[in-house]
mmCIF file of C-alpha atoms in Angstrom:
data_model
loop_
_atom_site.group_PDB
_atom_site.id
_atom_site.type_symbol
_atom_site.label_atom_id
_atom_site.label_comp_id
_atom_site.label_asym_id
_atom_site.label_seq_id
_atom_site.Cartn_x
_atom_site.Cartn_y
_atom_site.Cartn_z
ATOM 1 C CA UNK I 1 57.455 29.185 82.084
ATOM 2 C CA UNK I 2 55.435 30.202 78.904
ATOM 3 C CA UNK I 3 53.572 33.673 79.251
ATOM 4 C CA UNK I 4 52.530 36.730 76.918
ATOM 5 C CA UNK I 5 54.251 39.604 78.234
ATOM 6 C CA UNK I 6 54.872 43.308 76.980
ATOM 7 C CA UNK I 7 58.715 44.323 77.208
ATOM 8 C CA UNK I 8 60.002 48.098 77.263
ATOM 9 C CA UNK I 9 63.193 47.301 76.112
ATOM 10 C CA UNK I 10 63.859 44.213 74.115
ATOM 11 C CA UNK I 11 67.588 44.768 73.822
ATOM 12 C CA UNK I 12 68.010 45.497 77.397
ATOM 13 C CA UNK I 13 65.859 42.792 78.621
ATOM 14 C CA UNK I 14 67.701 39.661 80.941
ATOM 15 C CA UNK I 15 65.536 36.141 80.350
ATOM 16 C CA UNK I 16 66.763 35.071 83.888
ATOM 17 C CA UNK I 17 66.175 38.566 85.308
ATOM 18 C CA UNK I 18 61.947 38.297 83.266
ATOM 19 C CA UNK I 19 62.025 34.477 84.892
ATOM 20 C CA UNK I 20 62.670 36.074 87.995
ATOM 21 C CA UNK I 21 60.201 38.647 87.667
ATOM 22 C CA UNK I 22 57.829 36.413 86.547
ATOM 23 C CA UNK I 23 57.928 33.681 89.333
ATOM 24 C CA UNK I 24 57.477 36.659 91.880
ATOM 25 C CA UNK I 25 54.296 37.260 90.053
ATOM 26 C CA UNK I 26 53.241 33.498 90.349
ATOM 27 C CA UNK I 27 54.204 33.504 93.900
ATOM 28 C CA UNK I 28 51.499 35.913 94.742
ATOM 29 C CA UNK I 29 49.039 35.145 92.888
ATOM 30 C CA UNK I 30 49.495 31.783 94.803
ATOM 31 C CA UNK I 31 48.484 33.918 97.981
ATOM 32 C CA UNK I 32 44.947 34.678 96.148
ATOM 33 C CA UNK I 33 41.662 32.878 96.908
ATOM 34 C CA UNK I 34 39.208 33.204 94.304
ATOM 35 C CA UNK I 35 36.751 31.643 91.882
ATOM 36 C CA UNK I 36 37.418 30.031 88.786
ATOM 37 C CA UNK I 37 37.752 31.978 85.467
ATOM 38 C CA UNK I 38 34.036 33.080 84.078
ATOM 39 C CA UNK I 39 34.282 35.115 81.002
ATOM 40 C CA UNK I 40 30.801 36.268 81.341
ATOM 41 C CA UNK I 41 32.087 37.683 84.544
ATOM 42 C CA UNK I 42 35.551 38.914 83.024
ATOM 43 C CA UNK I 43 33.532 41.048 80.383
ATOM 44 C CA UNK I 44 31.027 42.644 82.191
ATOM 45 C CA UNK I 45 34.049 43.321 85.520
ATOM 46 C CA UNK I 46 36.142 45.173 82.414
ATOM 47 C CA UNK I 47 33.105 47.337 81.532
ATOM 48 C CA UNK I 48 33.387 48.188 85.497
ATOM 49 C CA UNK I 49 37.347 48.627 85.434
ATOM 50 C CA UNK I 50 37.321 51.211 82.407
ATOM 51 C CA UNK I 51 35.348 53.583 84.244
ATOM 52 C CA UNK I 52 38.032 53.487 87.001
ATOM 53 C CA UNK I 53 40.359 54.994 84.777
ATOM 54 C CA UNK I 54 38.986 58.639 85.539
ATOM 55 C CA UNK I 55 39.727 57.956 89.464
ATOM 56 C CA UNK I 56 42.583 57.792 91.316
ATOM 57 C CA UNK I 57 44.852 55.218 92.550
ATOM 58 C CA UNK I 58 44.236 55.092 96.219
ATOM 59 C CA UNK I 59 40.482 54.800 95.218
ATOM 60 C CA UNK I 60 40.366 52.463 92.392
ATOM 61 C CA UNK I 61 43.283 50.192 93.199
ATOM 62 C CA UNK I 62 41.338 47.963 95.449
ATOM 63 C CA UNK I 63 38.174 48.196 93.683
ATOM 64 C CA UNK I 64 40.430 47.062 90.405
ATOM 65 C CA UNK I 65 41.439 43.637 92.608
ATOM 66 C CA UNK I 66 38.306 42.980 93.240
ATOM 67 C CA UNK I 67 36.891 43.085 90.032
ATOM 68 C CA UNK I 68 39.268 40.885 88.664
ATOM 69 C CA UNK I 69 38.656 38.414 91.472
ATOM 70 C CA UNK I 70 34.910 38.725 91.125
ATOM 71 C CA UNK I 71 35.710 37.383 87.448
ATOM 72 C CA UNK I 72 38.382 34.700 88.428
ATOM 73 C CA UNK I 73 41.226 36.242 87.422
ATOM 74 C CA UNK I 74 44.045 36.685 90.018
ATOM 75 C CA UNK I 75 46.153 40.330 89.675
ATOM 76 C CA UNK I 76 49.183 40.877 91.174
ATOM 77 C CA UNK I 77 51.511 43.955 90.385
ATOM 78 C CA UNK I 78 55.445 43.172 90.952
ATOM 79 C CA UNK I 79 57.352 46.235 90.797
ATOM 80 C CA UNK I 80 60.232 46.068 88.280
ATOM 81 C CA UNK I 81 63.427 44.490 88.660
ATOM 82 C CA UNK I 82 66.714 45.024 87.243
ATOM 83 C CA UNK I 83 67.340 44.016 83.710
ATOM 84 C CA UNK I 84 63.445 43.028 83.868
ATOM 85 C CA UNK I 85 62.389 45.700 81.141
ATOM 86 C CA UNK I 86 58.419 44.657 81.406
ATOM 87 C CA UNK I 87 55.817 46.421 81.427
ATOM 88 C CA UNK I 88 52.747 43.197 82.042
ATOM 89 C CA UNK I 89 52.337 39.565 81.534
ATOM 90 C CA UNK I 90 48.773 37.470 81.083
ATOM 91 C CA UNK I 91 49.365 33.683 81.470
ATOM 92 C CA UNK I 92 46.763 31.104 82.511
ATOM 93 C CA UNK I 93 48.031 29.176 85.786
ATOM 94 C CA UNK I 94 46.402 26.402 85.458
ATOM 95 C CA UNK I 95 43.605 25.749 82.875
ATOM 96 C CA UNK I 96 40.845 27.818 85.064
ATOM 97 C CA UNK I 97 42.738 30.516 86.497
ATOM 98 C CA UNK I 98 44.238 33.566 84.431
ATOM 99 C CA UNK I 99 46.587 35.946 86.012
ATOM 100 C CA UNK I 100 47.408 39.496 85.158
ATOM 101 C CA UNK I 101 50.725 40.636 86.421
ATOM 102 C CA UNK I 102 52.297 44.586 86.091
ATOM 103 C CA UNK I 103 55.003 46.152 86.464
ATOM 104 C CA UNK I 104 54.261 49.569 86.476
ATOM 105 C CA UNK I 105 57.319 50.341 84.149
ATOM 106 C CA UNK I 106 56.539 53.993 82.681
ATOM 107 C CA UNK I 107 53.669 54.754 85.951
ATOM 108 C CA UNK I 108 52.129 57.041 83.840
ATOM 109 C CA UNK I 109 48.771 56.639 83.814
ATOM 110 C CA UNK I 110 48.140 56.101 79.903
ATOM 111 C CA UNK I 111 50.993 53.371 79.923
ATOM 112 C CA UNK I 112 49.306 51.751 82.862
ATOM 113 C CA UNK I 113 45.531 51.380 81.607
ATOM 114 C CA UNK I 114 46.648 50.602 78.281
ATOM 115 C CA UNK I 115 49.013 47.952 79.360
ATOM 116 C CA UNK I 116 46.135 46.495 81.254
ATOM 117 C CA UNK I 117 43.764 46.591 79.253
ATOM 118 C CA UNK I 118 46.658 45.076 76.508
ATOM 119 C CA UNK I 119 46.830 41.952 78.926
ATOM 120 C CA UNK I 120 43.364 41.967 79.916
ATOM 121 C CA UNK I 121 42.428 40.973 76.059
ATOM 122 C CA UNK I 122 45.064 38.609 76.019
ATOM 123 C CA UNK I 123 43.080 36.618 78.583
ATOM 124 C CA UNK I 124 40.004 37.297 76.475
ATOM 125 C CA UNK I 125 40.832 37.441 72.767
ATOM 126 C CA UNK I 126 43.696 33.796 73.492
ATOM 127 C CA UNK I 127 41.936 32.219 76.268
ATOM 128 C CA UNK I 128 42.576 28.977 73.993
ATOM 129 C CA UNK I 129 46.156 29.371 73.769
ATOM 130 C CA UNK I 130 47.440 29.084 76.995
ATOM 131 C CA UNK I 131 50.633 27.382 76.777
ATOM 132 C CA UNK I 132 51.439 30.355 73.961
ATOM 133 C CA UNK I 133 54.625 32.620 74.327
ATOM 134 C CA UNK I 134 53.622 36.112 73.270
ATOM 135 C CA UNK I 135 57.200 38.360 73.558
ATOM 136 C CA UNK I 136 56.384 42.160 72.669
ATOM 137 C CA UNK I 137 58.346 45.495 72.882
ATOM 138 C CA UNK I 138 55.689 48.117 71.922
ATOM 139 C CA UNK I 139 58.651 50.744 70.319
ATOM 140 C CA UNK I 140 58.371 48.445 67.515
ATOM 141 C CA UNK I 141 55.166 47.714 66.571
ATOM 142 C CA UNK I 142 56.289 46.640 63.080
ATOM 143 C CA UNK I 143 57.838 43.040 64.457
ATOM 144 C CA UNK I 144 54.446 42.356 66.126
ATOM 145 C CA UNK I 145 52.570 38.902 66.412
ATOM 146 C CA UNK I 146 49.447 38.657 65.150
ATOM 147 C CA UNK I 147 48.133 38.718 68.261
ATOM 148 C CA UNK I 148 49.922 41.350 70.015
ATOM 149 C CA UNK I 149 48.260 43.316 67.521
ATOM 150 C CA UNK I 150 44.637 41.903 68.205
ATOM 151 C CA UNK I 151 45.793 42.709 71.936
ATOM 152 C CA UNK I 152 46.908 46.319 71.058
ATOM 153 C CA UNK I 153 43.767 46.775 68.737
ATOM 154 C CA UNK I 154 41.074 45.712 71.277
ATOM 155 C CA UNK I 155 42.771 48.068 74.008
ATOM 156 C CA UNK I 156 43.017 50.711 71.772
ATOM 157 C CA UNK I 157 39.372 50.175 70.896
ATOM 158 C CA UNK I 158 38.246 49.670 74.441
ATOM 159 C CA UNK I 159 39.331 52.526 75.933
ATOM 160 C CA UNK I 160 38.678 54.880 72.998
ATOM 161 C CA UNK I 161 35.454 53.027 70.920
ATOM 162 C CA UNK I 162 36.403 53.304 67.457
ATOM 163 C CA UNK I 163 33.826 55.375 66.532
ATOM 164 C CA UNK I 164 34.944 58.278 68.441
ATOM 165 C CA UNK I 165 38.552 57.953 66.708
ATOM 166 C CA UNK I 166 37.967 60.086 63.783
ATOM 167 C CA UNK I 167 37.668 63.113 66.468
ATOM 168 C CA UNK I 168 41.539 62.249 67.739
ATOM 169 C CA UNK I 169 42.749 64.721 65.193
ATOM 170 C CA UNK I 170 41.027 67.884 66.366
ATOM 171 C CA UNK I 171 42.106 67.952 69.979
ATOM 172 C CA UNK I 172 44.608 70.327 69.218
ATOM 173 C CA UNK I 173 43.694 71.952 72.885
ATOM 174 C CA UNK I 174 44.352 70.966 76.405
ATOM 175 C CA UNK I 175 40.138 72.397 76.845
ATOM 176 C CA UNK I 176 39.196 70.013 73.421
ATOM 177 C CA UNK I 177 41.102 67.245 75.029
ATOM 178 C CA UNK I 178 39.488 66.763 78.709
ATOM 179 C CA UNK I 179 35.959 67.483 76.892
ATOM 180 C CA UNK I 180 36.219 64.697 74.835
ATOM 181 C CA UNK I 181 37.931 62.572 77.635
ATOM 182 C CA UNK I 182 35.139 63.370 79.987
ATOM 183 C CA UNK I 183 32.605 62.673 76.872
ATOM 184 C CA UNK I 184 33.857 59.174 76.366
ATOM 185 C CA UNK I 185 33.882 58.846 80.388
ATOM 186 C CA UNK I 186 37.758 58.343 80.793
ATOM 187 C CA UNK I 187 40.813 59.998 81.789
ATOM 188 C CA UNK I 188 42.524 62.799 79.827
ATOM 189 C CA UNK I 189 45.924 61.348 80.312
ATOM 190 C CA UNK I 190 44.834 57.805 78.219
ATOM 191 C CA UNK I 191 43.735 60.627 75.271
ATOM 192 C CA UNK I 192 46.812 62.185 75.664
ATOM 193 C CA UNK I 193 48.835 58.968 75.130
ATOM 194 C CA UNK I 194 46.983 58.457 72.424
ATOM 195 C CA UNK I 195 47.467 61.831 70.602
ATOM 196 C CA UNK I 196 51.251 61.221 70.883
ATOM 197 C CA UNK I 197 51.508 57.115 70.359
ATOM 198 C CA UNK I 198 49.705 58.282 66.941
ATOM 199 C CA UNK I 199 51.801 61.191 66.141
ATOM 200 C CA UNK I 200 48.502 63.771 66.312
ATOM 201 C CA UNK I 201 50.588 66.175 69.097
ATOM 202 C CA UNK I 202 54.470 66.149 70.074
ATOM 203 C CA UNK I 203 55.765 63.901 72.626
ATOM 204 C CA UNK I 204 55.940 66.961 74.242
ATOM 205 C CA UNK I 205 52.572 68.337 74.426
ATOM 206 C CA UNK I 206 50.276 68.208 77.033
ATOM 207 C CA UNK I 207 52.162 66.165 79.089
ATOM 208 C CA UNK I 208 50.934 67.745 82.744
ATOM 209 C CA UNK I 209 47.257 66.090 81.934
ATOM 210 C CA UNK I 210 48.826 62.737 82.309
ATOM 211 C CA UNK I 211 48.872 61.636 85.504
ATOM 212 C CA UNK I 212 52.623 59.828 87.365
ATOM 213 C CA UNK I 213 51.253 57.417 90.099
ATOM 214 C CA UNK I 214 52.316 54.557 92.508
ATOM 215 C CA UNK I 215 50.251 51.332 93.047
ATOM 216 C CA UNK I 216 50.734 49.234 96.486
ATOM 217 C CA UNK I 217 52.479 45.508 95.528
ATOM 218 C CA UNK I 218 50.879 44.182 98.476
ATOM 219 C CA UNK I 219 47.325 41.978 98.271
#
Protein backbone atom coordinates (compact mmCIF):
# COMPACT_ATOMS: atom_id res chain seq x y z
CA UNK A 1 0.00 0.00 0.00
CA UNK A 2 1.87 3.22 -1.17
CA UNK A 3 0.49 6.54 0.49
CA UNK A 4 1.90 10.07 1.67
CA UNK A 5 1.30 10.23 5.22
CA UNK A 6 2.44 12.65 8.14
CA UNK A 7 3.88 10.62 11.25
CA UNK A 8 4.15 12.13 14.93
CA UNK A 9 6.66 9.92 15.94
CA UNK A 10 8.95 8.29 13.48
CA UNK A 11 10.83 6.25 16.04
CA UNK A 12 7.78 5.05 17.70
CA UNK A 13 5.91 4.31 14.63
CA UNK A 14 4.88 0.20 13.86
CA UNK A 15 4.68 -0.35 9.73
CA UNK A 16 2.14 -3.21 10.47
CA UNK A 17 0.38 -1.15 13.15
CA UNK A 18 0.33 2.31 9.96
CA UNK A 19 -0.83 -0.79 7.45
CA UNK A 20 -3.42 -1.40 9.80
CA UNK A 21 -4.40 2.01 10.24
CA UNK A 22 -4.31 2.62 6.85
CA UNK A 23 -6.56 -0.25 5.46
CA UNK A 24 -9.24 0.96 8.09
CA UNK A 25 -9.07 4.18 6.24
CA UNK A 26 -9.55 2.39 2.79
CA UNK A 27 -12.29 0.38 4.21
CA UNK A 28 -14.41 3.40 4.66
CA UNK A 29 -13.80 5.28 2.17
CA UNK A 30 -15.08 2.11 0.31
CA UNK A 31 -18.51 2.92 2.11
CA UNK A 32 -18.50 6.48 0.16
CA UNK A 33 -20.53 7.25 -2.99
CA UNK A 34 -19.32 10.11 -4.81
CA UNK A 35 -18.15 11.70 -8.04
CA UNK A 36 -14.98 11.41 -9.62
CA UNK A 37 -12.00 13.70 -8.71
CA UNK A 38 -12.49 17.43 -10.39
CA UNK A 39 -9.78 19.73 -9.40
CA UNK A 40 -11.71 22.67 -10.49
CA UNK A 41 -14.09 21.47 -7.88
CA UNK A 42 -11.27 20.51 -5.25
CA UNK A 43 -9.96 24.23 -5.42
CA UNK A 44 -12.80 26.23 -5.25
CA UNK A 45 -14.47 23.35 -2.15
CA UNK A 46 -10.89 24.32 -0.22
CA UNK A 47 -11.61 28.07 -0.56
CA UNK A 48 -15.08 26.89 1.21
CA UNK A 49 -13.28 24.54 3.87
CA UNK A 50 -10.77 27.36 5.13
CA UNK A 51 -13.45 29.48 6.22
CA UNK A 52 -14.71 26.56 8.39
CA UNK A 53 -11.79 26.80 10.40
CA UNK A 54 -13.33 29.74 12.58
CA UNK A 55 -16.45 27.31 13.42
CA UNK A 56 -16.82 24.57 15.43
CA UNK A 57 -16.73 20.95 15.08
CA UNK A 58 -20.27 19.87 15.49
CA UNK A 59 -21.03 22.59 12.80
CA UNK A 60 -18.41 22.27 10.26
CA UNK A 61 -17.67 18.56 10.43
CA UNK A 62 -20.39 17.59 8.10
CA UNK A 63 -20.25 20.54 5.99
CA UNK A 64 -16.24 19.57 5.67
CA UNK A 65 -17.52 15.87 4.15
CA UNK A 66 -19.44 17.32 1.94
CA UNK A 67 -17.21 19.56 0.42
CA UNK A 68 -14.78 17.10 -0.19
CA UNK A 69 -17.39 14.87 -1.79
CA UNK A 70 -18.78 17.71 -3.85
CA UNK A 71 -15.05 17.74 -5.28
CA UNK A 72 -14.55 13.86 -5.53
CA UNK A 73 -12.48 13.32 -2.90
CA UNK A 74 -13.57 10.71 -0.28
CA UNK A 75 -12.57 11.74 3.70
CA UNK A 76 -12.60 9.47 6.27
CA UNK A 77 -11.06 10.17 9.83
CA UNK A 78 -9.76 6.81 11.69
CA UNK A 79 -8.98 7.53 15.14
CA UNK A 80 -5.44 6.46 16.12
CA UNK A 81 -4.24 3.17 16.88
CA UNK A 82 -1.55 1.84 18.90
CA UNK A 83 1.95 2.14 17.66
CA UNK A 84 0.14 4.07 14.63
CA UNK A 85 1.92 7.52 15.42
CA UNK A 86 -0.02 9.42 12.33
CA UNK A 87 -1.32 12.28 12.15
CA UNK A 88 -3.02 12.06 8.00
CA UNK A 89 -2.50 10.23 4.84
CA UNK A 90 -3.54 11.47 1.01
CA UNK A 91 -3.37 8.52 -1.47
CA UNK A 92 -5.28 8.23 -4.75
CA UNK A 93 -7.51 4.90 -4.71
CA UNK A 94 -7.75 4.36 -7.89
CA UNK A 95 -6.65 6.82 -10.66
CA UNK A 96 -9.98 9.14 -10.18
CA UNK A 97 -10.59 9.03 -6.64
CA UNK A 98 -8.29 10.75 -3.89
CA UNK A 99 -8.81 10.07 -0.29
CA UNK A 100 -7.93 12.10 2.73
CA UNK A 101 -7.65 10.11 5.87
CA UNK A 102 -6.92 11.69 9.76
CA UNK A 103 -6.16 10.72 12.66
CA UNK A 104 -6.73 13.38 14.86
CA UNK A 105 -3.34 12.71 16.71
CA UNK A 106 -2.63 16.11 18.71
CA UNK A 107 -6.88 17.27 18.37
CA UNK A 108 -5.84 20.56 18.72
CA UNK A 109 -7.29 22.57 16.42
CA UNK A 110 -4.04 24.15 14.71
CA UNK A 111 -2.60 20.50 14.30
CA UNK A 112 -5.86 19.48 12.75
CA UNK A 113 -6.40 22.26 9.93
CA UNK A 114 -2.88 22.29 9.20
CA UNK A 115 -2.61 18.61 8.82
CA UNK A 116 -5.49 18.89 6.44
CA UNK A 117 -4.77 21.31 4.64
CA UNK A 118 -0.92 19.46 4.53
CA UNK A 119 -2.79 16.44 2.80
CA UNK A 120 -5.22 18.40 0.99
CA UNK A 121 -2.13 19.87 -1.24
CA UNK A 122 -0.76 16.62 -1.51
CA UNK A 123 -3.79 15.71 -3.61
CA UNK A 124 -3.33 19.01 -5.41
CA UNK A 125 0.34 19.97 -5.69
CA UNK A 126 1.22 15.46 -6.63
CA UNK A 127 -1.94 14.57 -8.23
CA UNK A 128 0.60 12.96 -10.88
CA UNK A 129 2.37 10.90 -8.52
CA UNK A 130 0.08 8.61 -7.21
CA UNK A 131 1.81 5.47 -6.69
CA UNK A 132 4.48 7.90 -4.59
CA UNK A 133 5.43 7.06 -0.87
CA UNK A 134 5.68 10.35 0.98
CA UNK A 135 6.87 9.26 4.89
CA UNK A 136 7.04 12.56 7.13
CA UNK A 137 7.50 13.27 10.91
CA UNK A 138 6.99 17.09 11.13
CA UNK A 139 9.57 17.38 14.53
CA UNK A 140 12.10 17.19 11.92
CA UNK A 141 11.56 19.24 9.24
CA UNK A 142 15.25 19.15 8.25
CA UNK A 143 14.96 15.29 6.72
CA UNK A 144 12.00 16.50 4.58
CA UNK A 145 11.14 15.46 0.88
CA UNK A 146 10.89 17.88 -1.46
CA UNK A 147 7.53 17.61 -1.45
CA UNK A 148 6.58 17.40 2.05
CA UNK A 149 7.93 20.72 1.99
CA UNK A 150 5.80 22.00 -1.08
CA UNK A 151 2.93 20.30 1.11
CA UNK A 152 3.97 22.18 4.34
CA UNK A 153 4.61 25.46 2.28
CA UNK A 154 1.21 25.62 0.47
CA UNK A 155 -0.63 24.93 3.94
CA UNK A 156 1.30 27.30 5.59
CA UNK A 157 0.49 29.74 2.81
CA UNK A 158 -3.14 28.82 2.60
CA UNK A 159 -4.18 29.33 5.80
CA UNK A 160 -2.02 32.38 6.53
CA UNK A 161 -1.47 34.17 2.70
CA UNK A 162 2.02 35.04 2.65
CA UNK A 163 1.55 38.44 2.50
CA UNK A 164 0.15 38.79 5.86
CA UNK A 165 3.33 36.83 7.33
CA UNK A 166 5.53 39.70 7.93
CA UNK A 167 2.80 40.79 10.72
CA UNK A 168 3.45 37.15 12.65
CA UNK A 169 6.09 38.89 14.67
CA UNK A 170 4.07 41.60 16.36
CA UNK A 171 1.32 39.53 17.91
CA UNK A 172 2.95 39.65 21.04
CA UNK A 173 -0.84 39.88 22.62
CA UNK A 174 -3.62 37.46 23.09
CA UNK A 175 -5.99 41.03 21.80
CA UNK A 176 -3.19 41.47 18.59
CA UNK A 177 -3.59 37.81 17.97
CA UNK A 178 -7.56 37.18 17.52
CA UNK A 179 -7.56 40.70 15.55
CA UNK A 180 -5.42 39.55 13.07
CA UNK A 181 -7.01 35.98 13.11
CA UNK A 182 -10.41 37.46 12.63
CA UNK A 183 -8.71 39.91 9.86
CA UNK A 184 -7.47 37.05 7.78
CA UNK A 185 -11.02 35.28 8.50
CA UNK A 186 -9.62 32.20 10.50
CA UNK A 187 -9.26 30.82 13.82
CA UNK A 188 -6.93 32.20 16.52
CA UNK A 189 -5.75 28.81 17.53
CA UNK A 190 -4.13 28.10 13.66
CA UNK A 191 -2.18 31.76 14.49
CA UNK A 192 -1.26 30.53 17.60
CA UNK A 193 0.33 27.34 16.19
CA UNK A 194 1.96 29.30 14.06
CA UNK A 195 3.57 31.81 16.52
CA UNK A 196 5.05 28.77 18.35
CA UNK A 197 5.91 26.20 15.22
CA UNK A 198 8.08 29.46 14.24
CA UNK A 199 9.53 30.21 17.53
CA UNK A 200 7.73 33.99 17.61
CA UNK A 201 6.01 33.05 21.35
CA UNK A 202 6.87 30.05 23.86
CA UNK A 203 5.32 26.77 23.50
CA UNK A 204 3.75 27.98 26.35
CA UNK A 205 1.99 31.04 25.46
CA UNK A 206 -1.35 31.50 24.62
CA UNK A 207 -2.20 28.15 24.65
CA UNK A 208 -6.12 28.57 26.00
CA UNK A 209 -6.93 30.30 22.36
CA UNK A 210 -6.33 26.98 20.79
CA UNK A 211 -9.09 25.02 20.73
CA UNK A 212 -8.95 20.64 22.00
CA UNK A 213 -11.84 18.98 19.98
CA UNK A 214 -13.32 15.53 18.98
CA UNK A 215 -14.50 14.67 15.40
CA UNK A 216 -17.21 11.69 14.88
CA UNK A 217 -15.33 8.53 12.82
CA UNK A 218 -18.58 7.63 11.55
CA UNK A 219 -19.83 8.70 7.70
Amino acid sequence: MQAAFRRSREEQSDVGAISAWLRMGEQDAEKLDGDKFNRTKYIAALTEIRKLTVLPPEQFEPLLREYFKSAGVAFVIVPAIPKAHVSGVARWLNPHRPLIQLSLYGKTNDKFWFTLFHEAAHVLLHGNEKKSVYLDDPTKTGNASAAEREANEWAGHFLIPQQHTLQLPELRTKAAVIHFANSIGIHPGIVVGRLQHDGIIDPSWMNDLRMSFRLNAAK
